[in-house]
XYZ file of C-alpha atoms in Angstrom:
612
model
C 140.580 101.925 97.372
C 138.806 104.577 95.768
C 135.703 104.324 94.107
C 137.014 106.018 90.877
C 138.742 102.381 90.528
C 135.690 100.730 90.775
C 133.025 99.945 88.017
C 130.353 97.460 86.950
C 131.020 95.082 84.039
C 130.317 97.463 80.637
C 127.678 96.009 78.415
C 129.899 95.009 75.701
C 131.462 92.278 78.526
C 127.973 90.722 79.580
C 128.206 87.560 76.849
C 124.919 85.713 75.510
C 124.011 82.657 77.313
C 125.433 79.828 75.057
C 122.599 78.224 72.841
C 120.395 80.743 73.734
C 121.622 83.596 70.845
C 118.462 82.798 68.627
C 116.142 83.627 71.567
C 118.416 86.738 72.454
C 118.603 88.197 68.723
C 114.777 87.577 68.318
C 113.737 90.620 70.921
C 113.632 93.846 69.146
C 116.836 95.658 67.317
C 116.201 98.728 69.507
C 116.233 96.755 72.449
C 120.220 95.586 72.011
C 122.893 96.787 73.383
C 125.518 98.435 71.255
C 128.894 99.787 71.400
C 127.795 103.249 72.273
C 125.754 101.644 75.385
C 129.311 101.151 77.149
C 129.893 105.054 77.522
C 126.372 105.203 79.649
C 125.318 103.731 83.391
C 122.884 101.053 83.281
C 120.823 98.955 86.273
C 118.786 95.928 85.746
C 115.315 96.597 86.866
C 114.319 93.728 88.580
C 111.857 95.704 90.739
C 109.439 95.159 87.561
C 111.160 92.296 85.605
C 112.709 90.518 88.025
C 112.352 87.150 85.596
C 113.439 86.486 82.099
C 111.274 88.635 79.987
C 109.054 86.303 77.049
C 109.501 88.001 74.027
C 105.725 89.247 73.702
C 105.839 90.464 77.606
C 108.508 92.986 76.417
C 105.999 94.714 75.027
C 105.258 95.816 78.551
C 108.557 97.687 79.056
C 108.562 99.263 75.490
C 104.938 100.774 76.247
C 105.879 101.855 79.812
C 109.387 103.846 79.010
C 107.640 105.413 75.482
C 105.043 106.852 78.071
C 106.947 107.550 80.647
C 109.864 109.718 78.629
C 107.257 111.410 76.725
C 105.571 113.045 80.025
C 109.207 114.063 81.666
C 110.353 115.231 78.182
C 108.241 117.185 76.453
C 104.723 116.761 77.914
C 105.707 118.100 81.635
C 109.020 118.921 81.098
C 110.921 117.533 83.997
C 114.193 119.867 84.533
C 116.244 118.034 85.287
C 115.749 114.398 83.759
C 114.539 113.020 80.537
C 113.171 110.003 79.483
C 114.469 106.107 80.442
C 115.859 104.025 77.570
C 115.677 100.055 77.923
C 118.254 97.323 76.916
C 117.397 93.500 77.389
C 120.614 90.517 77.713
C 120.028 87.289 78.326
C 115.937 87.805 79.258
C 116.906 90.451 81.676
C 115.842 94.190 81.657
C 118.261 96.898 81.869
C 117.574 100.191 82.147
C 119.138 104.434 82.381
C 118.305 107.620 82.942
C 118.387 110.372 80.389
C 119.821 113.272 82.900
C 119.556 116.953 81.527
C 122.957 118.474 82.584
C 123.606 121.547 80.984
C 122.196 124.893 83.535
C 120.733 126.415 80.530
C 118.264 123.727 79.344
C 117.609 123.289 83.312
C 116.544 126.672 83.589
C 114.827 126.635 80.763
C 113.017 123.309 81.418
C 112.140 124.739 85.021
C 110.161 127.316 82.921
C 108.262 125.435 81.016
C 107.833 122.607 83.980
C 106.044 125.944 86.089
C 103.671 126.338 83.531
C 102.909 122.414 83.298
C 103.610 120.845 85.708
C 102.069 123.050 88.210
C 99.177 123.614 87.181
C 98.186 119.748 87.619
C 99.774 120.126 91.182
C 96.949 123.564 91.052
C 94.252 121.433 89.604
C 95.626 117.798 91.075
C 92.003 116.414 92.453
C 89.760 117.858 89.241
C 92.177 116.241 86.696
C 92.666 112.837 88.974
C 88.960 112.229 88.645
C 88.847 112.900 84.985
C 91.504 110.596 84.760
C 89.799 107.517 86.745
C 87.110 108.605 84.296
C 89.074 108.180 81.071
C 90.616 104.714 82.470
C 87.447 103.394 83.305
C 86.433 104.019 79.506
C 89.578 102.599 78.501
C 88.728 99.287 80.330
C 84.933 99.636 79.420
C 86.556 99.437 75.732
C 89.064 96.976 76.031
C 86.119 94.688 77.188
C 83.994 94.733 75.086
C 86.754 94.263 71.916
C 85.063 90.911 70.335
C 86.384 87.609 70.470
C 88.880 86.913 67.205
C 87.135 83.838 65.743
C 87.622 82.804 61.942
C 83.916 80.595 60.548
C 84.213 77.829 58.242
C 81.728 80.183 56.340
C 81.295 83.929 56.669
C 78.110 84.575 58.070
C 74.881 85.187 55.550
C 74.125 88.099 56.886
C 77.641 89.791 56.069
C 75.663 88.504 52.314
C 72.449 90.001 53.019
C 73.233 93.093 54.801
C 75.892 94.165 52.046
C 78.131 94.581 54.914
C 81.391 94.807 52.922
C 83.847 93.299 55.236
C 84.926 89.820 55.976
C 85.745 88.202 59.065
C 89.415 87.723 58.643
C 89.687 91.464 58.764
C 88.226 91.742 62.434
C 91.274 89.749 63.199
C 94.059 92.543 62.363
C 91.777 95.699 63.659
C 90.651 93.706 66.998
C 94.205 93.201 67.422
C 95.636 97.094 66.789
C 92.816 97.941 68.462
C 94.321 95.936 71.458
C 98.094 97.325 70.929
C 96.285 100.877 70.199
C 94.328 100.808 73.727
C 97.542 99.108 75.759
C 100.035 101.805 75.024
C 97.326 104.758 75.563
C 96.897 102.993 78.855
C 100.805 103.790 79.940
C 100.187 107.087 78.521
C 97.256 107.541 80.928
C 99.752 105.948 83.915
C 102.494 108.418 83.381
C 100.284 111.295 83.302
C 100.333 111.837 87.476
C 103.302 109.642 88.191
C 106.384 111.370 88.392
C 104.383 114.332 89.409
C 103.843 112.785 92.533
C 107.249 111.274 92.641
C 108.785 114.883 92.102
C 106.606 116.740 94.478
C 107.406 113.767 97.742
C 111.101 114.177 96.362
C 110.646 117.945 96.908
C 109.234 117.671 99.972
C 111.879 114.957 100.987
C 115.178 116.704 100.033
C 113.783 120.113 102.607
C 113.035 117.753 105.206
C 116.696 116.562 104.517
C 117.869 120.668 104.907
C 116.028 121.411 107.281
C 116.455 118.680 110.145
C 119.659 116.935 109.395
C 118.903 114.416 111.738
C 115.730 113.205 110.588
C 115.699 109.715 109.217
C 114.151 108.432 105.301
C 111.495 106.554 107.290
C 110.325 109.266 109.037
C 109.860 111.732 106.050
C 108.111 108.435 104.829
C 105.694 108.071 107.811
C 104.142 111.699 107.122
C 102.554 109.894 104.191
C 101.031 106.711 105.840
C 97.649 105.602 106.274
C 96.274 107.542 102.900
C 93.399 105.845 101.164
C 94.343 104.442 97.587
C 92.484 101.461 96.005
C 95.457 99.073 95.434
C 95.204 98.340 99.211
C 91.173 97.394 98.264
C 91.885 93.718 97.029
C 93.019 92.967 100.803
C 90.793 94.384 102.407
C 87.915 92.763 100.663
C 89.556 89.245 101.425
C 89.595 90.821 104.934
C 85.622 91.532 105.006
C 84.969 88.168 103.400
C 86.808 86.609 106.348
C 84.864 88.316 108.453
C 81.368 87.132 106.495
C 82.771 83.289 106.639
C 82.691 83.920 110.506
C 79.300 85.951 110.974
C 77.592 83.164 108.880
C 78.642 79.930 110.749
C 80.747 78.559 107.468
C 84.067 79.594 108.441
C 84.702 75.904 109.091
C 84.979 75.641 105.421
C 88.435 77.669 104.638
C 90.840 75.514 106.100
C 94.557 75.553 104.743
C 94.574 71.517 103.459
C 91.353 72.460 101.310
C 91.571 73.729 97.538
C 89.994 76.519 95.756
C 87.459 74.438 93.523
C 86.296 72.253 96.900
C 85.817 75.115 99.105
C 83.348 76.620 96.407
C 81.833 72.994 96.098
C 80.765 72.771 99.775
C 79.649 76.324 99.425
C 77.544 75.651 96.600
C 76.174 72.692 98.289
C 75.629 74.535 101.418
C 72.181 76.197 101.198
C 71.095 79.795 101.881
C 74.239 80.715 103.772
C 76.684 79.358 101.249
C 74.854 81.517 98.569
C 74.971 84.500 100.936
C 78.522 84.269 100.934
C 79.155 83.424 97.037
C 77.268 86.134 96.533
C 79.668 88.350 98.501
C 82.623 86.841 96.880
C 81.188 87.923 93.254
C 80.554 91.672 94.537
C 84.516 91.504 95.691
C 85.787 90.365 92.387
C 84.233 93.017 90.058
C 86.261 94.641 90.405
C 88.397 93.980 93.269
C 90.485 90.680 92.133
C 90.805 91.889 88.810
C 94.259 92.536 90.467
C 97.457 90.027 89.358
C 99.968 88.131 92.010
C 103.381 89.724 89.909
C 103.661 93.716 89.641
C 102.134 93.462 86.480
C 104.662 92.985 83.883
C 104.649 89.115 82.943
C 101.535 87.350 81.110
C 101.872 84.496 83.527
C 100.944 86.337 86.884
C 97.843 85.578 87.042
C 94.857 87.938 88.163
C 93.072 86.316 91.206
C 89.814 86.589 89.747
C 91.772 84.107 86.558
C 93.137 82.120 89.461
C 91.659 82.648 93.437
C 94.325 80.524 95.215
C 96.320 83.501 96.714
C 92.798 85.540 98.237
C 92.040 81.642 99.537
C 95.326 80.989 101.103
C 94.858 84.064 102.983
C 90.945 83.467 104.308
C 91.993 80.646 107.048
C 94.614 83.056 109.009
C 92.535 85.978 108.797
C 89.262 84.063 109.985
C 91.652 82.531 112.897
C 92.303 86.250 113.581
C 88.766 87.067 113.578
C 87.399 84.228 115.673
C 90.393 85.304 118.431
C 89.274 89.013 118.214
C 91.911 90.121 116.752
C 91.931 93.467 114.676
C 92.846 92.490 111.218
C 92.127 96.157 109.261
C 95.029 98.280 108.588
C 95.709 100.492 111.610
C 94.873 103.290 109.577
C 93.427 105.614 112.659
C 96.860 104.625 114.467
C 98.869 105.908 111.060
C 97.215 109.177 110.838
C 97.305 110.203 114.463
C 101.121 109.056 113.968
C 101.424 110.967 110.883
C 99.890 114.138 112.227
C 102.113 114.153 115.013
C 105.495 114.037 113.349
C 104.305 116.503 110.938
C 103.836 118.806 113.704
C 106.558 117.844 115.870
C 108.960 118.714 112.633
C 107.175 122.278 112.107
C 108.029 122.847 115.619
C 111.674 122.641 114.909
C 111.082 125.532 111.940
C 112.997 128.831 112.874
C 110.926 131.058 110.755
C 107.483 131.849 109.439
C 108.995 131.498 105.540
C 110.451 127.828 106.511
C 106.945 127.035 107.772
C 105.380 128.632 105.108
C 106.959 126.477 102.821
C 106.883 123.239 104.912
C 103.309 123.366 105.380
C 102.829 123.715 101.474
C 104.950 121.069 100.735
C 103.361 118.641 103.025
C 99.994 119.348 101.982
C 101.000 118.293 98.441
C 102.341 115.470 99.282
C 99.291 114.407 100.871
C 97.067 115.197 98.092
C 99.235 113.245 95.442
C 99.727 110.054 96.901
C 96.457 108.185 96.265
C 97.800 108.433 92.957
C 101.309 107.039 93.559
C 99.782 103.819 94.766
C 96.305 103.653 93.398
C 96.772 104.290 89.515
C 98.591 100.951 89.894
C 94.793 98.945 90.397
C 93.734 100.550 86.751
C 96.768 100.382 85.240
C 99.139 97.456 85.734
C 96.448 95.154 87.344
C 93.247 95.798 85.886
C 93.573 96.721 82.597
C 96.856 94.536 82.074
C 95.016 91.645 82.816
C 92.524 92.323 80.458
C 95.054 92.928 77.953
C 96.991 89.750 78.402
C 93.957 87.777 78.714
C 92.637 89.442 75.086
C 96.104 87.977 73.366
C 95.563 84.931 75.107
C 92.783 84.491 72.704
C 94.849 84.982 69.899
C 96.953 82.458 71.211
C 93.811 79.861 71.257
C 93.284 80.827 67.461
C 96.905 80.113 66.396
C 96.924 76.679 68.479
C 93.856 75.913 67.039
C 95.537 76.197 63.316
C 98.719 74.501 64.004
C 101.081 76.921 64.760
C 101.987 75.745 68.350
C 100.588 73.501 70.417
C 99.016 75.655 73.256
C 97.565 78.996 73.757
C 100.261 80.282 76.063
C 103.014 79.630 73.611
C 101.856 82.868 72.033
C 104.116 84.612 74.218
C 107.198 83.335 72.638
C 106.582 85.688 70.072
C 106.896 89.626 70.048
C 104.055 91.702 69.675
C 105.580 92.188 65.465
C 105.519 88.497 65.276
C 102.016 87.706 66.633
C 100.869 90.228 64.155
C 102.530 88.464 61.178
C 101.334 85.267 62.117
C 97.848 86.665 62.480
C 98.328 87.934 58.519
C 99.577 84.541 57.297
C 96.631 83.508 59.363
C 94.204 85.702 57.253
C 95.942 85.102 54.057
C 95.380 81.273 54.548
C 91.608 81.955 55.350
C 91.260 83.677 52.326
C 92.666 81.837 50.026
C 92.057 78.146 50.987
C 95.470 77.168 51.222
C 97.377 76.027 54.838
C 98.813 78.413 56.647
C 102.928 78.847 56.335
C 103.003 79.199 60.879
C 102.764 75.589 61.622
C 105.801 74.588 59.708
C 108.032 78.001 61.798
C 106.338 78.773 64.959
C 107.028 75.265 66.927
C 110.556 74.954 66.196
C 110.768 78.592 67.474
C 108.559 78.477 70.393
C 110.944 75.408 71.449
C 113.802 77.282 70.999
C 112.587 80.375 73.386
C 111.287 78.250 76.044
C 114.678 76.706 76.405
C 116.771 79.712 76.489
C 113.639 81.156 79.505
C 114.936 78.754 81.076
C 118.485 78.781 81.205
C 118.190 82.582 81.402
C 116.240 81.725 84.851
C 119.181 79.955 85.859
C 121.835 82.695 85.171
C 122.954 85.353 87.872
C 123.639 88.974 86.256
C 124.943 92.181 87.166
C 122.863 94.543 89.811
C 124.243 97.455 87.076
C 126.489 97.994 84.189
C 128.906 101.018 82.957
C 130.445 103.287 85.027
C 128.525 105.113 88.145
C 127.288 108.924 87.890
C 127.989 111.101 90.148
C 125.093 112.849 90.645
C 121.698 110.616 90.690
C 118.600 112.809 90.816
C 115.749 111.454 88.321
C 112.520 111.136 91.312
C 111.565 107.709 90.302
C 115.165 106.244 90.323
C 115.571 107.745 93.601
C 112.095 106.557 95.401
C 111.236 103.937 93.379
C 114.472 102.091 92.636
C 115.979 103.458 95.425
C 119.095 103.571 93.218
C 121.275 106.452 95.255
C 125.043 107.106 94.921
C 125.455 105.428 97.987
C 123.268 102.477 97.383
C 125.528 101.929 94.276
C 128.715 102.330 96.265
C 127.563 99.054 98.821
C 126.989 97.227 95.490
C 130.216 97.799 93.972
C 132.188 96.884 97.263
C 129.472 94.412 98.002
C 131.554 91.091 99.954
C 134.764 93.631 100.980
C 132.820 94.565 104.404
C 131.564 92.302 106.950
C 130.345 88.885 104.906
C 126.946 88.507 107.582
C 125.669 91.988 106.872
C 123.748 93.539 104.196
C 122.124 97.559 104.304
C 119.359 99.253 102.459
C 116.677 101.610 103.156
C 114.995 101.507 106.609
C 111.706 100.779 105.619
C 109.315 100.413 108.505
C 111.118 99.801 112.131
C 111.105 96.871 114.230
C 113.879 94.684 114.860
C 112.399 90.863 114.134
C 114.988 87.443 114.066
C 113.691 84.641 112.065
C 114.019 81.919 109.431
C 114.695 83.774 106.189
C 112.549 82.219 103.553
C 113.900 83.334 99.956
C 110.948 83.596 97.673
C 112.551 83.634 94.061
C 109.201 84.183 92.457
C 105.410 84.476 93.310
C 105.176 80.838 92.277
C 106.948 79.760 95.197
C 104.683 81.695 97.657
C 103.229 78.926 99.534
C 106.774 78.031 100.941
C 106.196 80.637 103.462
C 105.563 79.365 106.913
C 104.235 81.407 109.820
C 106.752 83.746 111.182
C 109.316 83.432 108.379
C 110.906 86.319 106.939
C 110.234 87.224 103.515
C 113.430 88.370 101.284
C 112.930 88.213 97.570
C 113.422 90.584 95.127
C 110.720 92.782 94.513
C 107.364 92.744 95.787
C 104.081 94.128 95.612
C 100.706 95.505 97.232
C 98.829 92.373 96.026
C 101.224 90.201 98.514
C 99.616 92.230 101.342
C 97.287 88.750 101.893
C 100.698 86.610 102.929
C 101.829 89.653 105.389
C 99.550 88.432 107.590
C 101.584 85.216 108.187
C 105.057 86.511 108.228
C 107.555 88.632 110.748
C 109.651 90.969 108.370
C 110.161 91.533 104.711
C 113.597 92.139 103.085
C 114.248 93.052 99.232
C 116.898 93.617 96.891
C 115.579 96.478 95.143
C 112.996 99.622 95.828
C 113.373 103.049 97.779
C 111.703 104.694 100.232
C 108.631 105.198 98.342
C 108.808 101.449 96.560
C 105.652 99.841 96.874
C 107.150 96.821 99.199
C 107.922 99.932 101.717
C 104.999 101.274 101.111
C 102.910 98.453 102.149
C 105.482 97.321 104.908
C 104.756 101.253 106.784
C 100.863 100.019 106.278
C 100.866 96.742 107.775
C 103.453 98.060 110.476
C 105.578 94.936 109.358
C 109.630 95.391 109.631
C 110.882 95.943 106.288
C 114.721 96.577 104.997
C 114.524 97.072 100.760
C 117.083 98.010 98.365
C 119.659 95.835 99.673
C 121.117 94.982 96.601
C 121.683 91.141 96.529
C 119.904 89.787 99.721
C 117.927 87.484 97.518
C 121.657 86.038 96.488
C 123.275 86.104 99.902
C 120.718 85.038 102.477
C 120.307 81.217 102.420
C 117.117 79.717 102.471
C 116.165 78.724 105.903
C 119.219 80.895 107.185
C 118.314 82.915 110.574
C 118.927 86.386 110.445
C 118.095 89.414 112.314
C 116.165 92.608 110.463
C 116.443 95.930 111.856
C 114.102 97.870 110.032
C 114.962 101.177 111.848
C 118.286 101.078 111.021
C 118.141 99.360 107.748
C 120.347 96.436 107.955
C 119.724 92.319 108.075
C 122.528 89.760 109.608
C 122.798 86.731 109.126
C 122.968 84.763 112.474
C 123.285 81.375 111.206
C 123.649 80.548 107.593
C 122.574 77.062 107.990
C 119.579 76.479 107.009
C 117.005 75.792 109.046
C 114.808 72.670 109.230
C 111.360 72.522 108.789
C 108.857 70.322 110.689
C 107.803 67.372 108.588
């Protein structure tokens, strides 16, 4: 069967889930899919959303792809690719590529890309400082935006001091001011990132020419073991560890003890328990400030909002410790490693030009990748969890005036809607009279967490529309990992043999083990030692649980994903981009994970029991 005969559902056949069409007509008209959608290739990005979206978290895709298509389309002027436009059925994000086809713009976007684009490759480390600089001032602002209160009374002073302005007004500019400050901050993230994608693509695709042979993970492993601060969050969990031990308390962190009575005993402790509270305050400002989801859903918490997942990693690293046991990353191991393939490869080279070039290419690639991972600390940890945490107040207000009955039911509404109800809030201020909210917003809020919910329980298409033929956008590529080929195992996914499943060779190591299927970070704390991980998606702020398992499996990401980033770090087997492991891996199944050759079996689906 050819694949021409092949296609994913088009998005005119993917039906509403019944009872839930309120919820699904409520998220934004540019969001929907229309006729004109089923001419185009779509693929549902659950390497950032992979969980029904709340309407207000959608804000967090809308912010990302205006950013992001504004940089490759007219800011650096990406030749080949535009921007990335976003659908959303049934809670679940879709997503394609803009491609630039015709040889004529391409050339002419290749002109205009030398004259942008490279001159941030010319200028890459002078322009990455100014930009930690201008995200540090966009935090610094976003902090100190004041709480949205509304007094009985306005103050006397407002009176006195001829002021001019009354308080229900702070509540409209506080909260622009927070939109205003959220989308610059996506602005500020796409500034480097496909940069950095483009130039390890670059450098990827004449490794590919040059030695036919060589593997993804290879090309991969000349990158390892650069510094970049999303890997900082572990390894100040790691040095804390290490302080529990050199001060006597590590008998404290044990796995059957909570958060709240570790810090008790601490507190109660004396001089050494301070000692070590104090070192847990220098790690979380600004260290925890970092969530346990990728960054995209108001309900991954940061661990600084909630410490459980740094704590459930302190007892196995102290055991690690107090057995002598190296827990840092093996980064002197990574760069001797990395330093010898990248001159084992130039050896191969037949002329001076081809090294010329390689050794160009290389070195770029090397200078932009603190970027790829670190911009992800500022941007989708840091400053996201301010952000959420700032309408979270907002949320507190509205509860507080009837319009639902808890702060976190401000999520049920879009970003438009949380505005309006902040107007009829102000109206109702001024004027005396109730507020209209409490008599729509509960009814509503009802209706949306329902329809999360049954979304949750819904399976939907890996893609939709019919399959390009040529993929080339950099961050679909590494990040998605969404290839021709990948596509092609999806659509004859269950046609080859039923116990096997491929993706992208990772990190190597061949591991068999209890698969543990983790369908969200709230179910973290299944893991047992030695399982294997297979989820959808994960992240760099998981690094604390790699510790405790054998091998990591995904459905989504590339070569440069951050799951495969992290896996090459931690030297931890790793297939991603497997399409529907997550679906066709049983919990508690055995299976085998070769993560040089990128494929997982399943040994024995049945699962297997755990010790009571």
């Amino acid at each position: 069967m050819g694949n021409e005969q092949k296609s994913f559902p088009l998005p005119s056949s993917v039906e509403v889930v019944p009872g839930t069409e309120g919820a699904q007509a409520a998220y934004p008209y540019y969001t929907q899919f229309t006729p004109e959608d089923d001419e185009r290739f779509w693929f549902y990005n659950s390497m950032h959303f992979p969980e029904p979206m709340y309407h207000f978290d959608m804000i967090t895709a809308e912010a990302a792809y205006c950013a992001l298509g504004s940089f490759n389309t007219r800011v650096h002027v990406l030749p080949t690719t535009k921007g990335i436009d976003h659908r959303i059925i049934n809670g679940r994000v879709y997503i394609g590529g803009v491609p630039v086809t015709d040889p004529a713009e391409i050339e002419a976007r290749a002109l205009e890309f030398q004259q942008r684009g490279f001159y941030y490759y010319e200028n890459w480390e002078r322009l990455y400082d100014q930009w930690k600089d201008k995200m540090k001032a966009l935090i610094a602002e976003a902090q100190a935006l004041p709480k949205p209160i509304l007094p009985d009374l306005e103050p006397m002073e407002t009176t006195h001091t001829g002021k001019g302005v009354a308080a229900n007004h702070a509540l409209l500019d506080i909260y622009r001011k927070q939109l205003e400050g959220y989308y610059r901050m996506w602005h500020h993230h796409f500034e480097f990132l496909l940069l950095g994608y483009g130039a390890y693509l670059t450098f990827f695709d004449f490794c590919k020419r040059a030695f036919p042979e060589i593997s993804d993970q290879a090309i991969s492993r000349m990158v390892a073991g650069m510094e970049a601060e999303i890997f900082k969050p572990d390894e100040e969990v790691k040095r804390l560890a290490r302080r529990a031990v050199e001060l006597g308390i590590d008998g404290h962190f044990t796995n059957d003890k909570g958060v709240e009575e570790v810090l008790g005993a601490l507190d109660q402790l004396g001089e050494k328990g301070k000692v070590w509270l104090d070192e847990l305050e220098t790690s979380r400002n600004p260290w925890f400030n970092v969530n346990v989801g990728d960054g995209f859903y108001h309900y991954h918490r940061s661990w600084n909002d909630d410490l459980s997942m740094p704590f459930a990693a302190l007892p196995g690293y102290i055991d690690k410790v107090k057995k002598g046991e190296n827990i840092e990353r093996p980064l002197d191991r990574l760069v001797e490693e990395r330093e010898q393939l990248v001159a084992d490869y130039r050896e191969l080279l037949d002329t001076e030009e081809d090294k010329a070039t390689y050794d160009q290419l290389i070195e770029l690639a090397h200078r932009v990748f603190p970027y790829v991972e670190g911009h992800k600390f500022y941007c989708e940890h840091w400053y996201t969890n301010l952000f959420f945490n700032k309408i979270r107040e907002y949320g507190a207000l509205l509860a507080e005036h009837g319009f639902f009955e808890k702060e976190e039911d401000v999520f049920h509404l879009t970003h438009y809607e949380l505005e309006s109800a902040i107007v009829d809030l102000m109206l109702a201020w001024s004027s005396g009279s109730p507020p209209v909210g409490p008599k729509r917003w509960p009814a509503i809020v009802k209706e949306r967490a329902a329809a999360i919910a049954k979304w949750a329980e819904t399976t939907v298409p890996p893609a939709l529309g019919h399959v390009p033929d040529v993929i080339d956008d950099p961050a679909i590529v590494m990040l998605w990992g969404i290839t021709r080929e990948n596509l092609d195992s999806w659509l004859f996914d269950g046609e080859g043999d039923p116990n096997e499943l491929k993706g992208f060779a990772a990190c190597s190591g061949l591991v068999e083990g209890t698969a543990r299927v983790i369908k969200s970070v709230k179910e973290i704390d299944r893991l047992q030692e030695g399982d294997i991980l297979v989820c959808q998606v994960t992240n760099p702020t998981w690094a604390p649980i790699f510790q405790k398992i054998s091998a990591a499996v995904s459905d989504i990401g590339g070569s440069m994903s951050h799951m495969a980033i992290v896996a090459r770090e931690y030297g931890l087997p790793a297939v991603v981009g497997t399409g529907k492991a997550s679906e066709r891996i049983p919990d508690g199944a055995r299976i085998r994970v070769d993560g040089g050759k990128g494929t997982v079996t399943i040994l024995d689906p049945a699962p297997v029991l755990e010790d009571a």
